[in-house]
Short mmCIF file of C-alpha atoms and ligand atoms in Angstrom, two decimals:
data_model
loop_
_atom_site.label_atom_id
_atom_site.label_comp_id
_atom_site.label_asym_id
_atom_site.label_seq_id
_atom_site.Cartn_x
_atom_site.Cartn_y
_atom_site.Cartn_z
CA UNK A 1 -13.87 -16.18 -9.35
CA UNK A 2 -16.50 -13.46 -9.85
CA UNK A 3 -16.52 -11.56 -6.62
CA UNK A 4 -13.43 -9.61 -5.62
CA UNK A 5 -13.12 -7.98 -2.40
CA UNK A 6 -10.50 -5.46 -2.08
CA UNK A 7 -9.91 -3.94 1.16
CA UNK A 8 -8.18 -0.39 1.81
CA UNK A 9 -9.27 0.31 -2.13
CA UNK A 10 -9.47 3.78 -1.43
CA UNK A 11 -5.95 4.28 -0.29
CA UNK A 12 -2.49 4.75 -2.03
CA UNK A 13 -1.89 1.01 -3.08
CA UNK A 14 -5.50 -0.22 -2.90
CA UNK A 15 -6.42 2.71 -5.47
CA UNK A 16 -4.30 1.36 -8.12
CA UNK A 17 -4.90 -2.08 -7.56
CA UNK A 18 -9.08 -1.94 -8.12
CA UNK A 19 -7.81 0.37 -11.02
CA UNK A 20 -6.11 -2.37 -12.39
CA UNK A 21 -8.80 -5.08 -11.43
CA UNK A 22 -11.89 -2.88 -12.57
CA UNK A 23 -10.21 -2.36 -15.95
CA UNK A 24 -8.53 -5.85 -16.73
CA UNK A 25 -11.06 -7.50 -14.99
CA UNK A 26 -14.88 -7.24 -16.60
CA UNK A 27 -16.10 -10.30 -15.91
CA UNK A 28 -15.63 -9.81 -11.83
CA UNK A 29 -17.25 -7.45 -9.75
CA UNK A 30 -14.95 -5.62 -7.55
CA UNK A 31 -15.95 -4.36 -4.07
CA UNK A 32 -13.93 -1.66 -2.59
CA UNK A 33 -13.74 -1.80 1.25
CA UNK A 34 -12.94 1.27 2.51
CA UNK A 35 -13.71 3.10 5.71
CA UNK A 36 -11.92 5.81 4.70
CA UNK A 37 -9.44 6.96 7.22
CA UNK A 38 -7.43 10.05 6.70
CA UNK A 39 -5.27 7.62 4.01
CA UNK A 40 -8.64 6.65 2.12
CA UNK A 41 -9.66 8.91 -0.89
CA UNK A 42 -12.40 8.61 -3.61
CA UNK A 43 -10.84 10.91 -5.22
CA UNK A 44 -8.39 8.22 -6.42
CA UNK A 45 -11.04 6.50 -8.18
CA UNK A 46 -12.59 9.12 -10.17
CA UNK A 47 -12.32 7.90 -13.44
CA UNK A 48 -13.51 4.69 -12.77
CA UNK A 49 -16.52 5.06 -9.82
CA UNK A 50 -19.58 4.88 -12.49
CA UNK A 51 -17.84 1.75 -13.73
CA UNK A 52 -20.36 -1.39 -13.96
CA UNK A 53 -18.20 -3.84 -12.37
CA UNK A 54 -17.11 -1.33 -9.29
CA UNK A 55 -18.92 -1.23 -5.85
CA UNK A 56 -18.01 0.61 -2.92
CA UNK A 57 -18.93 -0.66 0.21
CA UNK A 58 -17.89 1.85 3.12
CA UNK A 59 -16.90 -0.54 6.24
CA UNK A 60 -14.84 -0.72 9.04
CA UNK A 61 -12.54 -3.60 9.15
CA UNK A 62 -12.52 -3.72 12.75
CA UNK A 63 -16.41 -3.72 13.12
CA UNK A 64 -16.97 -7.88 13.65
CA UNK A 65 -20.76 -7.78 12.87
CA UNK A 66 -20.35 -5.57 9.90
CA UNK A 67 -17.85 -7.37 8.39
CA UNK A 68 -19.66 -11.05 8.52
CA UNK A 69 -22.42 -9.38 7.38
CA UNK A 70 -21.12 -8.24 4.15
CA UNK A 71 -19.50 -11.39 3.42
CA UNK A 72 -22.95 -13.27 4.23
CA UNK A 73 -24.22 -10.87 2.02
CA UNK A 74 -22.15 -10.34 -0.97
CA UNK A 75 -20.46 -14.26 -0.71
CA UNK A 76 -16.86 -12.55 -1.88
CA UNK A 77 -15.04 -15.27 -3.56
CA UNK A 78 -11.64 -13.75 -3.20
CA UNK A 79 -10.40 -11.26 -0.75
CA UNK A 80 -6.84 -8.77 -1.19
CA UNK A 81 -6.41 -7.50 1.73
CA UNK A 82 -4.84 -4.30 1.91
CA UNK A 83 -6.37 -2.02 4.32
CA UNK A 84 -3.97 -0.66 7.25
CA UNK A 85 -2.56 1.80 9.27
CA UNK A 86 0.56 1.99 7.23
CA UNK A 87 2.82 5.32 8.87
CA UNK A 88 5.42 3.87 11.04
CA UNK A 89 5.82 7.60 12.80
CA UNK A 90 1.64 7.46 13.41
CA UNK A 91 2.40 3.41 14.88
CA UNK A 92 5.29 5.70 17.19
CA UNK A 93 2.74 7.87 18.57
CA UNK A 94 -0.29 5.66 18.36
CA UNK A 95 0.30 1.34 18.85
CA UNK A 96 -3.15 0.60 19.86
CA UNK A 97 -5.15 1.86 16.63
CA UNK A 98 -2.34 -0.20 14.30
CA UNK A 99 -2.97 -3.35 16.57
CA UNK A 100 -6.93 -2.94 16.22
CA UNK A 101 -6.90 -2.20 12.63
CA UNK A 102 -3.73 -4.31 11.04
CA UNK A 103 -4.44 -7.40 13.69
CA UNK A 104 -7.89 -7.63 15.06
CA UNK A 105 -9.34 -6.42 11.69
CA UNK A 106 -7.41 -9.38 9.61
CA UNK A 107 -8.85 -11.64 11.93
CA UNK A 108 -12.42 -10.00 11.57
CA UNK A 109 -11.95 -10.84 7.40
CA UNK A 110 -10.43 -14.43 7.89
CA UNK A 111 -13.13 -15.30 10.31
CA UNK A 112 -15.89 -13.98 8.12
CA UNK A 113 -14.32 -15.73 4.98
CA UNK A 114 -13.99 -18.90 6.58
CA UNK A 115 -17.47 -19.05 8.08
CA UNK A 116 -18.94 -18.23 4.61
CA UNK A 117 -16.48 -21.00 2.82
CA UNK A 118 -14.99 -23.65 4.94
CA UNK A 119 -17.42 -26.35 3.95
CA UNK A 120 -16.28 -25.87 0.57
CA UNK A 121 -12.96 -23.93 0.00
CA UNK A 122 -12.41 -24.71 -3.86
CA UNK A 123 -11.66 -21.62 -5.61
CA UNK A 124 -11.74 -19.19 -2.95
CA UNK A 125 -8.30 -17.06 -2.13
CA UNK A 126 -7.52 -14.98 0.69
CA UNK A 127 -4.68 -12.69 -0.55
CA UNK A 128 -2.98 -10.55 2.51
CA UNK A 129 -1.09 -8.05 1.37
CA UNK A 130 1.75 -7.32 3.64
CA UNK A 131 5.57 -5.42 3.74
CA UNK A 132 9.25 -6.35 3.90
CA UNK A 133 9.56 -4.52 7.10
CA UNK A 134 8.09 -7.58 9.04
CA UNK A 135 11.46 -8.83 8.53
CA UNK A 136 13.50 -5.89 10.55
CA UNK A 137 16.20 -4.66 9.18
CA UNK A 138 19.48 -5.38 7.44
CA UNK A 139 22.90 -4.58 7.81
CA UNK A 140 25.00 -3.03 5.32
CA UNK A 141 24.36 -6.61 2.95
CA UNK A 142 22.72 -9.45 2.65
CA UNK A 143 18.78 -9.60 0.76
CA UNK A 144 15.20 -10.69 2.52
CA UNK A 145 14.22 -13.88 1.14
CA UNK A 146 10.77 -15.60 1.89
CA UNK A 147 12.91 -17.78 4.19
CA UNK A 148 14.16 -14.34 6.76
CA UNK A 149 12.65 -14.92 10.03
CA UNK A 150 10.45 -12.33 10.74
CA UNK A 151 11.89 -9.49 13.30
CA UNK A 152 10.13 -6.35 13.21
CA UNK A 153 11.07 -3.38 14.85
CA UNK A 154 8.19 -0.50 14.84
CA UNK A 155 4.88 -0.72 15.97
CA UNK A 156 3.54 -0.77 12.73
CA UNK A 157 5.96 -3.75 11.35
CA UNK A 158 5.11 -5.39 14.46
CA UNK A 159 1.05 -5.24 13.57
CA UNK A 160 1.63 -6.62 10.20
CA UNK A 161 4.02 -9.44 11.38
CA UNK A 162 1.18 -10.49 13.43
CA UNK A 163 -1.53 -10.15 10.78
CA UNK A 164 0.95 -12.46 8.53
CA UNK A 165 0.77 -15.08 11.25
CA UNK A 166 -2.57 -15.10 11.87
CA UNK A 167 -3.23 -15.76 7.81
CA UNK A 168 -0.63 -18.65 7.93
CA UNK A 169 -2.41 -20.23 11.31
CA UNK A 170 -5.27 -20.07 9.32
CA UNK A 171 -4.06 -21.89 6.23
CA UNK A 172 -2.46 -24.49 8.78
CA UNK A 173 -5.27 -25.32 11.09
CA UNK A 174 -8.26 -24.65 9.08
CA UNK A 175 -7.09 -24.82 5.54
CA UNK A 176 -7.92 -21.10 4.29
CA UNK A 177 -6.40 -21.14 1.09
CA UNK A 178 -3.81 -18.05 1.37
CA UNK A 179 -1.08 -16.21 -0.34
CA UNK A 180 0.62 -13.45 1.32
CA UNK A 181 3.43 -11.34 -0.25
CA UNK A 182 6.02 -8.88 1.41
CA UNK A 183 6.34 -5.61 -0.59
CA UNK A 184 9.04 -2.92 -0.49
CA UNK A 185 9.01 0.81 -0.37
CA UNK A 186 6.29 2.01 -2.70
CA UNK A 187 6.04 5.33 -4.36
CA UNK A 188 3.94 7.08 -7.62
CA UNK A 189 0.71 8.53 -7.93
CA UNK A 190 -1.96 9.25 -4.85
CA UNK A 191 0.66 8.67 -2.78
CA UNK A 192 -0.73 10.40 1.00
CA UNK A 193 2.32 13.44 1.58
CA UNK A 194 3.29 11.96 4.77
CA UNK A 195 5.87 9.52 3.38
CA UNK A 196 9.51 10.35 2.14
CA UNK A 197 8.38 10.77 -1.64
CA UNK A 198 5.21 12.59 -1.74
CA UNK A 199 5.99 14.65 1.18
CA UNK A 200 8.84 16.29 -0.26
CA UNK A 201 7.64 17.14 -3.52
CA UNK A 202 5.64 18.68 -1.68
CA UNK A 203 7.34 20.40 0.36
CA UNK A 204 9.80 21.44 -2.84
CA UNK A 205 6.82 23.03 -4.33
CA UNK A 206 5.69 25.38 -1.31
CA UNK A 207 9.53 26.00 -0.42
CA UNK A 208 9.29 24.46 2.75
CA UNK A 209 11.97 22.63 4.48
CA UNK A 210 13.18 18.84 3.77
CA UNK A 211 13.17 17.11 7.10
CA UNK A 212 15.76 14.12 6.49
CA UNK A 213 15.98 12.00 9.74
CA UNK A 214 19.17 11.66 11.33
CA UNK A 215 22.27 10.90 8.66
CA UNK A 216 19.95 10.13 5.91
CA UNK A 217 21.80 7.36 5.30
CA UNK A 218 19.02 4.61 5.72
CA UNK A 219 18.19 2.55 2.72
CA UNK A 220 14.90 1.86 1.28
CA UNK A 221 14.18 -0.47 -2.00
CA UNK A 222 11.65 2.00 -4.50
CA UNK A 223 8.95 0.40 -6.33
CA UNK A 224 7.06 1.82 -8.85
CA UNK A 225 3.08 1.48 -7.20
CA UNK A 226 1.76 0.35 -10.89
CA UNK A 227 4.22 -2.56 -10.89
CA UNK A 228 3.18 -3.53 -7.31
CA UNK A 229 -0.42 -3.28 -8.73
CA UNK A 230 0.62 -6.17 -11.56
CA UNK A 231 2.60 -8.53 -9.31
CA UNK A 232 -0.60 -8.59 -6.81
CA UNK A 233 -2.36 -9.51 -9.92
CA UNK A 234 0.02 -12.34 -11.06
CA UNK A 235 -0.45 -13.15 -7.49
CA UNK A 236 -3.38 -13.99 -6.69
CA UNK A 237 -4.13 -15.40 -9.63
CA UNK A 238 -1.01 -17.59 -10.20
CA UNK A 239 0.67 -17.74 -6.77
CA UNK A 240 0.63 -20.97 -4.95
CA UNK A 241 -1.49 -21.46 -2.21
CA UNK A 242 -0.02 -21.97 1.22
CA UNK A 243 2.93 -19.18 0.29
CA UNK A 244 4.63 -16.24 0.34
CA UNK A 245 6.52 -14.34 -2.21
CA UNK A 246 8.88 -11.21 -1.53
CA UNK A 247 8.25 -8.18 -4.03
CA UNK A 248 10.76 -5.89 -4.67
CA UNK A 249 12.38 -3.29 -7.24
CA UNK A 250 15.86 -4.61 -6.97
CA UNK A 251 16.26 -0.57 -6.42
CA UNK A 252 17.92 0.50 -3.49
CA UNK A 253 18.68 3.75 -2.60
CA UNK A 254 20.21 6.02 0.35
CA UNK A 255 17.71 8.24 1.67
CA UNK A 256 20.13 11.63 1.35
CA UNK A 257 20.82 10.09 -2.39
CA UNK A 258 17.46 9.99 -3.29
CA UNK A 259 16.49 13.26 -2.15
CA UNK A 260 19.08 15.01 -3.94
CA UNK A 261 17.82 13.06 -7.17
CA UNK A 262 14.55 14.60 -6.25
CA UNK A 263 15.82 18.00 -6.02
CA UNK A 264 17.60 18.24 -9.23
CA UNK A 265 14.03 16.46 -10.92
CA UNK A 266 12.18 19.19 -9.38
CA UNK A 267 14.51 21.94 -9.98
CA UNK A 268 14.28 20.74 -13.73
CA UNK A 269 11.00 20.49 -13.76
CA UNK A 270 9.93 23.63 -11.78
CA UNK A 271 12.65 25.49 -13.55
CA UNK A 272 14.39 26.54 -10.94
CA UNK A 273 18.24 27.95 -10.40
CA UNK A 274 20.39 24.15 -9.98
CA UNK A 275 20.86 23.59 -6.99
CA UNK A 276 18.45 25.51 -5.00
CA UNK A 277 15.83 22.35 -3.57
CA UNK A 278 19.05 20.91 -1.95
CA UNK A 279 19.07 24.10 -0.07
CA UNK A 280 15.74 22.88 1.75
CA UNK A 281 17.64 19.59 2.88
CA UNK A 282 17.40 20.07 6.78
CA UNK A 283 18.99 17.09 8.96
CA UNK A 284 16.68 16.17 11.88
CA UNK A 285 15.76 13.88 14.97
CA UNK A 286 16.03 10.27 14.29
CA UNK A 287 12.71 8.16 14.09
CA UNK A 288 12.90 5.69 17.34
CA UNK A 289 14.17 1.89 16.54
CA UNK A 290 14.83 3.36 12.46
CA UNK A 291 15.80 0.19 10.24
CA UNK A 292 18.69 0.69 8.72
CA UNK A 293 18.21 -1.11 5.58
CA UNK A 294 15.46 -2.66 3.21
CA UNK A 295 15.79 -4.60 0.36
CA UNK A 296 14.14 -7.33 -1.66
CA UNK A 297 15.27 -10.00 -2.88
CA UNK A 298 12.72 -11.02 -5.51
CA UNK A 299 14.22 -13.81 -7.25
CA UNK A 300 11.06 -15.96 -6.35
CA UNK A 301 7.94 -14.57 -7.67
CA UNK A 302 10.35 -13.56 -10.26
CA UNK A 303 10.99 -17.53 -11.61
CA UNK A 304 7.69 -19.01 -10.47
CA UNK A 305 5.40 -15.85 -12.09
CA UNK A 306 7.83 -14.08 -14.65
CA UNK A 307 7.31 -10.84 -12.68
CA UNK A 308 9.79 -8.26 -12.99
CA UNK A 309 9.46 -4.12 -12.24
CA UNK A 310 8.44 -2.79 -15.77
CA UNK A 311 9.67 0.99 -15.56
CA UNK A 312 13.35 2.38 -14.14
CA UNK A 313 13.21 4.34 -10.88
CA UNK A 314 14.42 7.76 -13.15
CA UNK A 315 11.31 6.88 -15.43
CA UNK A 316 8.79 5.80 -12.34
CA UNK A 317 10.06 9.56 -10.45
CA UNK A 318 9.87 11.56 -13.18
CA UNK A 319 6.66 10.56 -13.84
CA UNK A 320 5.66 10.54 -10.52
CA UNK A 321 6.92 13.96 -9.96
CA UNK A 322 4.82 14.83 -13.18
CA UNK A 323 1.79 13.65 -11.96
CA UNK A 324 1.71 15.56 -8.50
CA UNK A 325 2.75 19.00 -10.65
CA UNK A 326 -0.75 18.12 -12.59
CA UNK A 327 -2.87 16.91 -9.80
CA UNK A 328 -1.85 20.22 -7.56
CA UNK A 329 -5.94 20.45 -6.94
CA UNK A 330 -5.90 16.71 -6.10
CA UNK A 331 -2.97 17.32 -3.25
CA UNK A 332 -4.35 20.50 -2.48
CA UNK A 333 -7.58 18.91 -1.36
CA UNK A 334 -5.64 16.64 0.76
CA UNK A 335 -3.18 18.87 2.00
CA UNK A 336 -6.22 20.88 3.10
CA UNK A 337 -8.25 18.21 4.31
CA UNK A 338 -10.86 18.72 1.60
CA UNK A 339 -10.91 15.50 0.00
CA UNK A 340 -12.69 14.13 3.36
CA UNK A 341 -15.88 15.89 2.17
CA UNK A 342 -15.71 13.87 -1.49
CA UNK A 343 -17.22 10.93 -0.50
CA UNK A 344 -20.41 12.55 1.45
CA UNK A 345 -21.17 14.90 -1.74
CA UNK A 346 -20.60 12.21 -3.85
CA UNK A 347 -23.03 9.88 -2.09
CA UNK A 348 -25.87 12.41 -1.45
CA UNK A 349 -25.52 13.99 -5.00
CA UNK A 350 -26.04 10.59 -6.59
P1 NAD B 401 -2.66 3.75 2.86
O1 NAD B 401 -2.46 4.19 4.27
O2 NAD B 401 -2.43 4.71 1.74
O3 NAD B 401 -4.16 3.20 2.67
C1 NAD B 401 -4.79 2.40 3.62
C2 NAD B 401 -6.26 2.31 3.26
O4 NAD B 401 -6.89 1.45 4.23
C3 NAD B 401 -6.99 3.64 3.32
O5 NAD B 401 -7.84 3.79 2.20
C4 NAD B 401 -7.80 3.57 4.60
O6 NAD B 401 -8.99 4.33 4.57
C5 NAD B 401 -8.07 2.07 4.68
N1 NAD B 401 -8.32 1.65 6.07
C6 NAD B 401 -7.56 1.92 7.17
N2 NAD B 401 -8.14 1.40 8.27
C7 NAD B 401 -9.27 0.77 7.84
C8 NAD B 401 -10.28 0.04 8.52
N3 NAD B 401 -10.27 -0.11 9.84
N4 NAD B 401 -11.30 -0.47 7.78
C9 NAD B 401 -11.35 -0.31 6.43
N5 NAD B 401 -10.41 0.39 5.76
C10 NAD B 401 -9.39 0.93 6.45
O7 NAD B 401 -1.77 2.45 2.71
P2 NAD B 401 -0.92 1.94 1.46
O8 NAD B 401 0.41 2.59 1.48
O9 NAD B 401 -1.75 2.01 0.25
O10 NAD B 401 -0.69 0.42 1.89
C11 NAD B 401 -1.68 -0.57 1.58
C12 NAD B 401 -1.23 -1.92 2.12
O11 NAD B 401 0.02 -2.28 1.55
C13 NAD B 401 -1.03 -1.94 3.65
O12 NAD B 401 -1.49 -3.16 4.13
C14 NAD B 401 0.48 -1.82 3.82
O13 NAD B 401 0.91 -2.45 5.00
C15 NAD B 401 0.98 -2.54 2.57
N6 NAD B 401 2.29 -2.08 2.06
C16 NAD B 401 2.53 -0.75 1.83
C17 NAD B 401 3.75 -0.36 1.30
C18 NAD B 401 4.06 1.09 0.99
O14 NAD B 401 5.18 1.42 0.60
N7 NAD B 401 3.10 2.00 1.08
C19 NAD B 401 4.73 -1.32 1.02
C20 NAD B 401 4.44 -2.66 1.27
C21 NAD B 401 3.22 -3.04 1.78
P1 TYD B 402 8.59 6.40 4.82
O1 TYD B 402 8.17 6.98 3.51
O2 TYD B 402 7.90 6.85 6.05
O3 TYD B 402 8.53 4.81 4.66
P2 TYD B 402 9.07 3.65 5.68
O4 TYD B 402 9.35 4.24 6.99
O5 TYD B 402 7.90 2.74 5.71
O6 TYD B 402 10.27 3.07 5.01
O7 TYD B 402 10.14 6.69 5.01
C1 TYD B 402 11.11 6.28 4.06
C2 TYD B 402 12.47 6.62 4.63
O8 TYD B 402 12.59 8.06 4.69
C3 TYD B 402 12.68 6.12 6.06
O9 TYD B 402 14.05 5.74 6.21
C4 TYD B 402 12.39 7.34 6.91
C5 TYD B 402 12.83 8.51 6.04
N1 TYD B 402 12.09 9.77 6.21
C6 TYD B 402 12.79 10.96 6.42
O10 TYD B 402 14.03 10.99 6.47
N2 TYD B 402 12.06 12.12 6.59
C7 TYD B 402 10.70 12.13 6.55
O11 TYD B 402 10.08 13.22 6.73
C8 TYD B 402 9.99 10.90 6.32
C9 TYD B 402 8.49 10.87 6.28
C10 TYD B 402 10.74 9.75 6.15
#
């Protein structure tokens, strides 16, 4: 395989995966497809734009002619598919765009890939990258295995569910060769301060308020973004066509529990009086239809690829708290909405 498309490159995930592909990977060329929403950032990709074996291509996913276009064009030999809308609050407020993007816009890739390959399908891979919340949510035990009917309860879950269909109809009727994995609850670096993580470092920093919805007891499964990056790797390159593997970091944690291990991080770290983040903890309004409870079980890719998360969730926060206290020009920009203007100066300077 020499030509890599990854989609959403420029976002939280997709950043570290071409990272990881541009760097491991000389011998391919690796296209990042990026629109760049408010979630996509150049910025991400700094240290490795001038890179001989990176290309951006900026595209809408959605935009049908575009799309074949560039695949008639550039005859991608591999796809990872990760771009999205990816907030479950913005799929709350908005259903339509996460239905245009996350469904019509996975169609738009498989039908381009399989008009460029079907006559000859050996060695191509379409990898969709998807999330464990296609499966709904769990009660107070019990794991998701590959096998958990799918039963999603936001808008956005809902829009990915669908995208995972259409990539197994695919495989089925027309023999795409596909892999599609089911991720937890990511966090690290470049993460967009929207979600839990990023949001209230944050908001710890500016000593603003920590809006923890309803009980805070809802329980998410943390994984570190760098060992997501890996596990796509192993992957697409090892996975079996025709299959699905659950990704997880065997790491579950109550929301209210994990924000008070933040606080007493960043109180550390900031070197501030004990005790005084957990004074910004404010209880409010439940999200609509909130899953109770995530979590992975990731015995499968675990066996069949030898992956396993490579840092603790202590080590993975602490040095993903580190990283936002150096980068506070990077979230700056994007708390500020400067980062939007990167990619135009960065084009028209070149
Ligand atoms: P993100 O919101 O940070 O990034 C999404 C990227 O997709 C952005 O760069 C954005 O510009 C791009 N994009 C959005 N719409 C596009 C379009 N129409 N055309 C082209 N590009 C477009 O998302 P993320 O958190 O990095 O998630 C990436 C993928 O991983 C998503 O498919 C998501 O469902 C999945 N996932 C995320 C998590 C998580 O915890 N964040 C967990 C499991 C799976
Ligand atoms: P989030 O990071 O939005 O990821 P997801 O909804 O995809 O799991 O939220 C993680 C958990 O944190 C989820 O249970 C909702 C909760 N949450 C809050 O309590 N307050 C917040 O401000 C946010 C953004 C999330």
């Amino acid at each position: 395989m020499k030509k890599i498309v990854i989609t959403g490159g420029a976002g939280f995930i997709g950043s570290h995966v071409v990272r990881h592909f541009v760097k491991k990977y000389p011998e391919y060329t690796i296209y990042n497809l990026d629109t760049l929403t408010y979630a996509g950032n150049l910025e991400n990709l700094k240290d490795i734009e001038n890179s001989s074996n990176y290309k951006f291509v900026k595209a809408d996913i959605t935009d049908e002619i575009v799309i074949k276009e560039l695949f008639q064009e550039y005859k991608f030999d591999g796809v990872i598919h990760l771009a999205a809308e990816s907030h479950v609050d913005r799929s709350i407020k908005d259903p339509l765009a996460f239905a245009k993007t996350n469904i019509l816009g996975t169609l738009n890739l498989l039908n381009s890939f399989k008009e460029l390959w079907s006559n000859d399908w050996s060695g191509k891979r379409f990898y969709h990258v998807s999330t464990d919340e296609v499966y709904g949510t769990l009660g107070n035990t019990g794991l998701f295995t590959e096998k958990t009917s799918y039963s999603p309860n936001s808008p956005y879950s809902a829009s990915k569910a669908s995208s995972d269909h259409f990539v197994r109809s695919y495989g089925e009727t027309y023999g795409l060769p596909y892999v599609i994995s089911n991720c937890s609850n990511n966090y690290g670096p470049n993460h967009f301060p929207e979600k839990l993580i990023p949001l209230f470092i944050n908001n710890i920093i500016n000593n603003k308020s920590l809006p923890v919805y309803g009980d805070g007891n809802y329980t998410r499964d943390w994984l570190y973004v760098k060992d997501h990056a890996i596990a796509i790797d192993e992957v697409f390159h090892n996975g079996t066509n025709e299959n699905t593997y659950n990704i997880g970091g065997f790491n579950e944690w109550k929301n209210i529990d994990l924000v008070k291990l933040l606080c007493s991080l960043m109180d550390e770290k900031l070197e501030r009086e004990s005790g005084s983040s957990e004074k910004l903890i404010t209880f409010v309004k439940d999200r609509p239809g909130h899953d109770l409870r995530y979590a992975i079980d990731a015995t499968k890719i675990n066996k069949e690829l030898g992956w396993k998360p490579s840092v603790t969730f202590e080590q993975g926060l602490s040095i993903t708290i580190d990283w936002y206290l150096e980068n506070s020009e990077w979230l700056e920009r994007v708390t500020t909405g400067d980062y939007l203007r990167y990619y135009q100066d960065f084009y028209t300077n070149r």
